[in-house]
Coordinates of C-alpha atoms in Angstrom, one line a residue:
X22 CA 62.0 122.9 68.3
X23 CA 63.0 119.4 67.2
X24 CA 66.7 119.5 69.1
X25 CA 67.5 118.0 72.3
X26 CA 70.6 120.2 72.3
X27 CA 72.2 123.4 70.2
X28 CA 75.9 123.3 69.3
X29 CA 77.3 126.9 67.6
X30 CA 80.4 126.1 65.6
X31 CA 81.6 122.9 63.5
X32 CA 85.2 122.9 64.7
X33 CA 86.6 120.1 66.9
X34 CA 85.2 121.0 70.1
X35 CA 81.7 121.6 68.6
X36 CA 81.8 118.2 66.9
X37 CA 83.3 116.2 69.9
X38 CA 80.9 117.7 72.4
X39 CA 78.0 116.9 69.3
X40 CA 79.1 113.4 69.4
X41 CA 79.3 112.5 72.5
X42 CA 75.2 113.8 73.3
X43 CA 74.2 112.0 70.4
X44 CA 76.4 108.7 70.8
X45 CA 76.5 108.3 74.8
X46 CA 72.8 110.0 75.5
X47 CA 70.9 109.2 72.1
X48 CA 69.5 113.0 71.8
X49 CA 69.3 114.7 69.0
X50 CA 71.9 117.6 68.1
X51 CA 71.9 120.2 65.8
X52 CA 75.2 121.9 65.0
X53 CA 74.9 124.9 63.3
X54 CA 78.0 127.0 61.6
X55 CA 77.9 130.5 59.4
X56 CA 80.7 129.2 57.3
X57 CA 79.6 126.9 54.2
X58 CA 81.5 123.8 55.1
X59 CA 82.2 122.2 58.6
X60 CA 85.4 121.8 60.5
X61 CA 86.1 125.5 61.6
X62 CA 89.6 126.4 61.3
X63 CA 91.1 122.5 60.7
X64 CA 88.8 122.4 57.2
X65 CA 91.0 121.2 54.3
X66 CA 90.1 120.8 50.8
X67 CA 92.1 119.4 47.5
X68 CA 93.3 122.1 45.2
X69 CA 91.6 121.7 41.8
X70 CA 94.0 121.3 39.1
X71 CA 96.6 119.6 41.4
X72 CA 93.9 117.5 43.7
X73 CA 96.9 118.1 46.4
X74 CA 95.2 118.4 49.7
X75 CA 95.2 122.2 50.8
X76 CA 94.8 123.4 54.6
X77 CA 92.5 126.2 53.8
X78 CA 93.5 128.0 57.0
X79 CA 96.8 127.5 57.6
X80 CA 98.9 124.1 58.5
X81 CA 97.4 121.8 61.5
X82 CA 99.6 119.3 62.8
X83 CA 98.0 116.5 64.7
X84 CA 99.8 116.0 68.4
X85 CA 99.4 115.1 72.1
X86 CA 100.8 113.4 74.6
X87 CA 97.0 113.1 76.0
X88 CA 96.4 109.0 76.1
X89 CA 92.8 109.9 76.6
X90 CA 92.6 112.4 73.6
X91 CA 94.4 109.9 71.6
X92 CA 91.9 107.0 71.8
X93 CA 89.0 109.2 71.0
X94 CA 90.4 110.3 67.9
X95 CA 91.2 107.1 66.5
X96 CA 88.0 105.9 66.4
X97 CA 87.4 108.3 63.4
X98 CA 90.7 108.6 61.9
X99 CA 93.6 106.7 61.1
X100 CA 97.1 108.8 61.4
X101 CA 100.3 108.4 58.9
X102 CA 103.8 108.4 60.4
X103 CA 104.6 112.3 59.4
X104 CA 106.7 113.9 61.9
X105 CA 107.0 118.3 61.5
X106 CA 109.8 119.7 61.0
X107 CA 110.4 123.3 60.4
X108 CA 113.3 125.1 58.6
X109 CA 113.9 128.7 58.5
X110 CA 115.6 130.9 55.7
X111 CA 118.0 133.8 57.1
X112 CA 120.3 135.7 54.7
X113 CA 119.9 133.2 52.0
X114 CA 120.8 130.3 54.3
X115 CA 118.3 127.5 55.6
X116 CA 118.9 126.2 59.2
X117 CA 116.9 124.0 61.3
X118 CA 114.1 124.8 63.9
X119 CA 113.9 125.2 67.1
X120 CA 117.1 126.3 67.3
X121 CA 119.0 123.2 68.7
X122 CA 123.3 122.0 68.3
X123 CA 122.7 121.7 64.5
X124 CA 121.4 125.8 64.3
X125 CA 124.0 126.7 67.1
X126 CA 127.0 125.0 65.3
X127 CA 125.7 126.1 61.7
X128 CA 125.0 129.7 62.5
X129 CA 128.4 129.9 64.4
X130 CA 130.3 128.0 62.0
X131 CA 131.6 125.6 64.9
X132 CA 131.5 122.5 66.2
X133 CA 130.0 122.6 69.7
X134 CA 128.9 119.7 72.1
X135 CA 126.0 120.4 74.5
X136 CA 128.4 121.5 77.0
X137 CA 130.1 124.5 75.2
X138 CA 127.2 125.2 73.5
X139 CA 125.3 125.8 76.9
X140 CA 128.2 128.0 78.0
X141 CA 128.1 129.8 74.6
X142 CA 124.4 130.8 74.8
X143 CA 125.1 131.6 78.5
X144 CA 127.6 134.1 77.9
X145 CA 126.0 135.7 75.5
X146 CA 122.1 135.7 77.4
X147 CA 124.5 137.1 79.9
X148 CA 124.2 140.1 78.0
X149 CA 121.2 141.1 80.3
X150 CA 121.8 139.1 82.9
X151 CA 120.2 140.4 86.6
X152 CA 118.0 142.4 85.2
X153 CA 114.2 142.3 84.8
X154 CA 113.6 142.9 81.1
X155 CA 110.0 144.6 80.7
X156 CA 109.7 144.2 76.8
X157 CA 109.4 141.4 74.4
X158 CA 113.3 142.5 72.8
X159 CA 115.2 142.7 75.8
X160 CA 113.5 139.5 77.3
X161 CA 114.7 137.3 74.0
X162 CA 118.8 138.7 74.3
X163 CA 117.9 137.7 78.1
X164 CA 116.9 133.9 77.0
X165 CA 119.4 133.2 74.4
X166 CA 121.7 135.5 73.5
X167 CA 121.4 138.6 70.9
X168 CA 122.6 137.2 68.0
X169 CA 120.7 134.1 67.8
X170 CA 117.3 136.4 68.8
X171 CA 118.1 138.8 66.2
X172 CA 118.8 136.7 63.5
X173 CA 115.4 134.1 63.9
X174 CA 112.8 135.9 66.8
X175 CA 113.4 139.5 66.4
X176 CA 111.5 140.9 62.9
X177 CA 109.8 137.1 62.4
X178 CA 107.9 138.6 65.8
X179 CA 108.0 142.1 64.2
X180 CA 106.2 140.1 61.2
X181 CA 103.4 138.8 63.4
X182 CA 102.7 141.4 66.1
X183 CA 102.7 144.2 63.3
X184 CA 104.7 145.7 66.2
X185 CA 108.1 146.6 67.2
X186 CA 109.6 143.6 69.9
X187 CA 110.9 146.4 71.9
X188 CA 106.5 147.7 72.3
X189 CA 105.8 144.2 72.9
X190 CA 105.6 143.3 76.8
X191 CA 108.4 140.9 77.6
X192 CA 105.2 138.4 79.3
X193 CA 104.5 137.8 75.4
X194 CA 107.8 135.1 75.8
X195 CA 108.6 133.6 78.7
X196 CA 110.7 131.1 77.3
X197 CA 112.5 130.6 73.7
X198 CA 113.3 126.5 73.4
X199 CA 116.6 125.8 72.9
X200 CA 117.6 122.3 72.4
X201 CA 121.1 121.0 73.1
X202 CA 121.2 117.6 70.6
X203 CA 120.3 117.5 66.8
X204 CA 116.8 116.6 67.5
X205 CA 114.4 119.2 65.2
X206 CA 111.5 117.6 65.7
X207 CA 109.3 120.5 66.1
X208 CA 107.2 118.9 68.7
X209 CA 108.0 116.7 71.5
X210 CA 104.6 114.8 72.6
X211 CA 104.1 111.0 72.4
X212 CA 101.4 111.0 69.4
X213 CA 101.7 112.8 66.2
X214 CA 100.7 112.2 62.7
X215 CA 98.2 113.4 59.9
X216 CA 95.0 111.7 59.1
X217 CA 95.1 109.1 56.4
X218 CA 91.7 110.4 54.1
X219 CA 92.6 114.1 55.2
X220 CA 90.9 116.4 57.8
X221 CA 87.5 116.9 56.0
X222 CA 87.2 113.1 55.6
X223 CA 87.8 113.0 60.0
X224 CA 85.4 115.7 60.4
X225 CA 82.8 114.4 58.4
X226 CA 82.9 110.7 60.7
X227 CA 82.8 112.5 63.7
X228 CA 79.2 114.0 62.4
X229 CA 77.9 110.8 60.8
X230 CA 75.2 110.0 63.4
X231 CA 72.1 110.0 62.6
X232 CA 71.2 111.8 65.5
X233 CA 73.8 114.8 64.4
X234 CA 72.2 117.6 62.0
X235 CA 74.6 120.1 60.5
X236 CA 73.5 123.0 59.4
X237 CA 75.9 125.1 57.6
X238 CA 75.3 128.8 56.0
X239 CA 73.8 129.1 59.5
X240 CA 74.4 132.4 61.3
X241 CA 73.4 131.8 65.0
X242 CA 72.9 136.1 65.1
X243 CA 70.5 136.4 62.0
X244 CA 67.2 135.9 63.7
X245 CA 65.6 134.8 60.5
X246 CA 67.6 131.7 61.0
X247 CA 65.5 128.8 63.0
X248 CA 68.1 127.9 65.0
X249 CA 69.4 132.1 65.9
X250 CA 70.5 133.0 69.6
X251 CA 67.0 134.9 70.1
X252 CA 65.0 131.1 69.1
X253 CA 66.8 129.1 71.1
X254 CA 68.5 130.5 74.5
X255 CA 66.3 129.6 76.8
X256 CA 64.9 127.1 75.2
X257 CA 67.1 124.5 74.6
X258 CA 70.7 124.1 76.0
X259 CA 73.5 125.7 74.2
X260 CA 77.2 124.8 73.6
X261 CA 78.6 128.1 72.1
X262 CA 81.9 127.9 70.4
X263 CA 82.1 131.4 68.6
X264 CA 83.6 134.7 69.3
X265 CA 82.5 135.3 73.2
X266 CA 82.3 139.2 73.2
X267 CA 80.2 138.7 69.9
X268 CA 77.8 136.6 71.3
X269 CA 77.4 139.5 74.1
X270 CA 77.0 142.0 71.2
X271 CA 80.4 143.9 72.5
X272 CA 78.7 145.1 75.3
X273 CA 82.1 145.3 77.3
X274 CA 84.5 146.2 74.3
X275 CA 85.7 144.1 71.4
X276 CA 88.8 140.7 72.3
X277 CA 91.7 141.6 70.3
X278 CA 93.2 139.0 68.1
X279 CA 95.8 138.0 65.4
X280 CA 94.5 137.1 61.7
X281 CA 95.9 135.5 59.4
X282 CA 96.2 136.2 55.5
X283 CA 97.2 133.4 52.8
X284 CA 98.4 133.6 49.3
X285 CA 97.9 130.2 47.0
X286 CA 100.0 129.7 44.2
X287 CA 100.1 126.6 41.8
X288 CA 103.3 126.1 40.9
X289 CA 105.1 124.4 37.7
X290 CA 107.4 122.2 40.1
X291 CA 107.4 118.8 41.4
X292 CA 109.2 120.6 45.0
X293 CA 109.3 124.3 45.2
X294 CA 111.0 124.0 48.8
X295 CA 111.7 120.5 50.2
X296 CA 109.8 120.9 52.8
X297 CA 106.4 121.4 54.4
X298 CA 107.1 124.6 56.5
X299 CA 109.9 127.1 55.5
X300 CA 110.0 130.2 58.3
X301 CA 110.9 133.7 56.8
X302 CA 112.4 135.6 59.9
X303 CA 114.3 138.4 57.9
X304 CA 113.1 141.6 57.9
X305 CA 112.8 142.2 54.2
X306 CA 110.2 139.4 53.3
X307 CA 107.0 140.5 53.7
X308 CA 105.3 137.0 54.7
X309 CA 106.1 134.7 57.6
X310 CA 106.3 131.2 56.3
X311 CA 105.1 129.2 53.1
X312 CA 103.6 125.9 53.6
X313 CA 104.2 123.4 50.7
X314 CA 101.1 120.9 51.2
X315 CA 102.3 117.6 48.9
X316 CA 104.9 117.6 52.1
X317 CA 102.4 116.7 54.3
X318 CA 101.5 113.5 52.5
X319 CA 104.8 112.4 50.9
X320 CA 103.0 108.9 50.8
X321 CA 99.8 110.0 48.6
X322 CA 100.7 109.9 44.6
X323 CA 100.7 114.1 43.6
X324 CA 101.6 115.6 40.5
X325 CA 105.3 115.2 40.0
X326 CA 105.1 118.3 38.0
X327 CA 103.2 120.5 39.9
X328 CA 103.0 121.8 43.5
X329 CA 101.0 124.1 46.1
X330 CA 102.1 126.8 48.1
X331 CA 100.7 129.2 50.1
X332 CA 102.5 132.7 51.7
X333 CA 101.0 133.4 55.3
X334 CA 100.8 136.7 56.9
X335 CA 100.1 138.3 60.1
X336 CA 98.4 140.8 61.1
X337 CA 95.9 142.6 63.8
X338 CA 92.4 141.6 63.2
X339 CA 89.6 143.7 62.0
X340 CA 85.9 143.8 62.1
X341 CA 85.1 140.8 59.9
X342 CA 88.0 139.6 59.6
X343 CA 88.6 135.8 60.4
X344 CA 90.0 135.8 64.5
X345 CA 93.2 133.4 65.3
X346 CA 95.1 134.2 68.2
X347 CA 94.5 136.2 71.0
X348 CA 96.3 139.3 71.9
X349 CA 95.9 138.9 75.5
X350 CA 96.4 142.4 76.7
X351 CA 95.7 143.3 80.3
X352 CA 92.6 145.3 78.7
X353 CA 91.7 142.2 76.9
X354 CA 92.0 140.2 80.5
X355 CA 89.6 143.1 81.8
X356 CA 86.9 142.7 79.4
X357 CA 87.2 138.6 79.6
X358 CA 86.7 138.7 83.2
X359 CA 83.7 141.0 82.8
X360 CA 82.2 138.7 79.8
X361 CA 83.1 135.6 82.1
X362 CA 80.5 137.7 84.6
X363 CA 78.1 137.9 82.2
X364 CA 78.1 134.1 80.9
X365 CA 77.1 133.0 84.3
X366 CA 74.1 134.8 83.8
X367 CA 72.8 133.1 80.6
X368 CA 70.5 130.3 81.1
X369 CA 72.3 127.0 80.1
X370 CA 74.6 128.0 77.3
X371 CA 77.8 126.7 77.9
X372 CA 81.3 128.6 76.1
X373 CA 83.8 126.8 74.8
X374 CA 86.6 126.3 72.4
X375 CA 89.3 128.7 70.9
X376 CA 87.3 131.8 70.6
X377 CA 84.4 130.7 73.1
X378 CA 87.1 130.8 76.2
X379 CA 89.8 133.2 74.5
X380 CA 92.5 130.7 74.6
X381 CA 94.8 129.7 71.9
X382 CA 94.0 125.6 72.1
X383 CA 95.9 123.0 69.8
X384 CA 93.2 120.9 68.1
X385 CA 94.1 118.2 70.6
X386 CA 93.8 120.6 73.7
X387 CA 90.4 121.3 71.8
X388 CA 89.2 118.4 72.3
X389 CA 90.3 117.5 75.6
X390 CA 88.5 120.3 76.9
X391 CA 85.4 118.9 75.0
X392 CA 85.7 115.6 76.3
X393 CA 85.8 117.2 79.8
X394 CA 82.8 119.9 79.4
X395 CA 81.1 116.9 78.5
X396 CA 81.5 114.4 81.0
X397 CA 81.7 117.2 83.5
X398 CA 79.4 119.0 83.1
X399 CA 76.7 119.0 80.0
X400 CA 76.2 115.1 80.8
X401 CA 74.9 115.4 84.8
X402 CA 72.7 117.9 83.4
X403 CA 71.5 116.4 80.1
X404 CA 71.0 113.4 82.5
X405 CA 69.4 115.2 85.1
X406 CA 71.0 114.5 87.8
X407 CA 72.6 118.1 88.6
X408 CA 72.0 121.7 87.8
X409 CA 73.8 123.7 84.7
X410 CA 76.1 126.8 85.7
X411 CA 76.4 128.7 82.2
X412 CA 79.9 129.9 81.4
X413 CA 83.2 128.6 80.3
X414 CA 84.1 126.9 83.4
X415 CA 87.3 129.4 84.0
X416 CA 86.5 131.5 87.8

């Protein structure tokens, strides 16, 4: 086998732990994905007739506040200046998110400093004050108040859970942000941006190495394919980024997670929205949010008479469908511990990334945890100067 080293999934922790062997250790890597392009989840292509770039699988933003994380990713990408901001349509009215003084003072119809806007929510959290909420519904009147929760959390949660707040343990939120300025910047860390050429374009430098093969169309579970689970375990070290109870054939039970569905429309409209992210927390509208891409690159030259949107909805995942978030249930906990059990017994394969270690990980936590696997742990070994334990890392 003509690999010094196996990688199972094209996302960014694949590719980041991929270049690093093949940069700081000169071996040779395959990376191998099912899908038929590379990048995982972040892939983005341009829409045909529009050329507007799309993100296939929903929005990724680009932040951290990660120093280390930022360096590395600038040697492959430049970033633009764009800074996320998310609005959210309630009974036919737009207001700004998170809530912060503008939402307060808009959905109130007042004019509120920080001060009385703190005692305002206070009171009216005070609703459910001293007592230990146990579901998701009496947790959110607990953190800000029931008219604010009902109006933006309550039925957008409804929308993504598929489930009633009030049959949703209360651990799902432990906090709802609330911001006391006009600041809506939706996130708060030191870096942010989009890359310039797009995310394909990044993902595609961080595999240029001539020690880097890809091979996509590759399923690592079809054992016709060279590089399958039953050809190479055991044979050469493995970094496994897929879903962990599928690469244990379900033995202990199948992960629950959250998919995703998305609906792409072409549009006869320079701006359908004004925006990049418009939140639908009302009841009544079917979807979540649409995304509206040529916001995302207000720099590049679009169409000024066309435009892309695309609907997203949530849902529970089924078998074969594409897995986002975890559920996190205490029987999910259960079976992660046990399949945790079970990695420890494989011989060198290593578990990371989003569905590897069942955690929801930003693309920069993504590769964080990469860059630390790495020097950690697959570089002693790959050196030879310690021993491999297999598993995620996680006791």
């Amino acid at each position: 086998m003509n690999t010094d080293l196996l990688v199972v999934g094209s996302g960014f922790f694949g590719l980041t732990i991929a270049e690093r062997a093949a940069r700081e250790l000169g071996l040779k890597v395959t990376v191998i994905d099912r899908r038929p392009h590379l990048g995982g989840n972040a892939y983005s292509e341009d829409e045909p007739e529009t050329r507007i770039e799309v993100h296939r699988y929903g929005a990724h933003l680009f932040h951290t506040s990660n120093e280390r994380v930022w360096e590395y990713v600038n040697r492959f990408t430049r970033f633009t200046d764009y800074v996320h901001r998310v609005y959210t349509r309630h009974n036919g009215e737009v207001y700004p998110m998170p809530i912060n003084l503008g939402t307060i003072n808009q959905f109130f119809r007042s004019a509120h400093g920080p001060d009385a806007a703190r005692d305002l929510i206070r009171e009216q959290a005070g609703e459910l004050a001293g007592t230990d909420p146990q579901n998701l519904n009496d947790k959110g009147i607990q953190l800000i108040g029931r008219p604010l929760y009902e109006a933006f959390i309550k039925h957008y949660t409804a929308k993504q859970w598929q489930t009633d707040p009030s049959d949703l343990p209360a651990e799902v939120i432990s906090r709802l942000p609330v911001r006391y300025t006009y600041d809506n910047r939706y996130f708060n860390d030191t870096h942010e941006g989009l890359p310039v050429d797009g995310y394909t374009a990044w993902l595609e430098r961080m595999a240029d190495h001539p020690n880097i093969e890809v091979r996509l169309d590759s399923d690592f579970f079809d054992e016709s394919q060279p590089y399958s689970k039953s050809n190479t375990v055991g044979q050469v070290p493995v970094v496994y980024t897929g879903p962990v109870d599928r690469y244990f054939d379900f033995s202990e039970g199948h992960l629950s997670w959250r998919t995703l569905d998305f609906e792409r429309e072409v549009l006869p409209t320079g701006d359908f929205q004004g925006t990049s992210v418009m939140n639908y927390p009302d009841a009544d509208v079917p979807f979540t949010r649409i995304h509206e891409f040529r916001h995302f690159h207000p720099e590049r030259q679009y169409p000024a008479d066309r435009t892309v949107i695309m609907r997203e909805y949530s849902r529970f995942a089924e078998t074969g469908d594409e897995p986002y978030y975890p559920v996190n249930t205490a029987a999910d906990r259960e079976r992660l511990l046990a399949y945790r059990e079970e990695s420890k017994r494989e011989k060198n394969v290593l578990f990371g990334g989003r569905l590897g270690t069942y955690k929801y990980l930003d693309m920069h936590m993504a590769i964080g945890s990469a860059l630390s696997m790495f020097e950690n742990r697959l570089q002693p070994f790959l050196r030879g100067t310690a021993s491999l334990t297999s598993g995620d890392g996680e006791a």
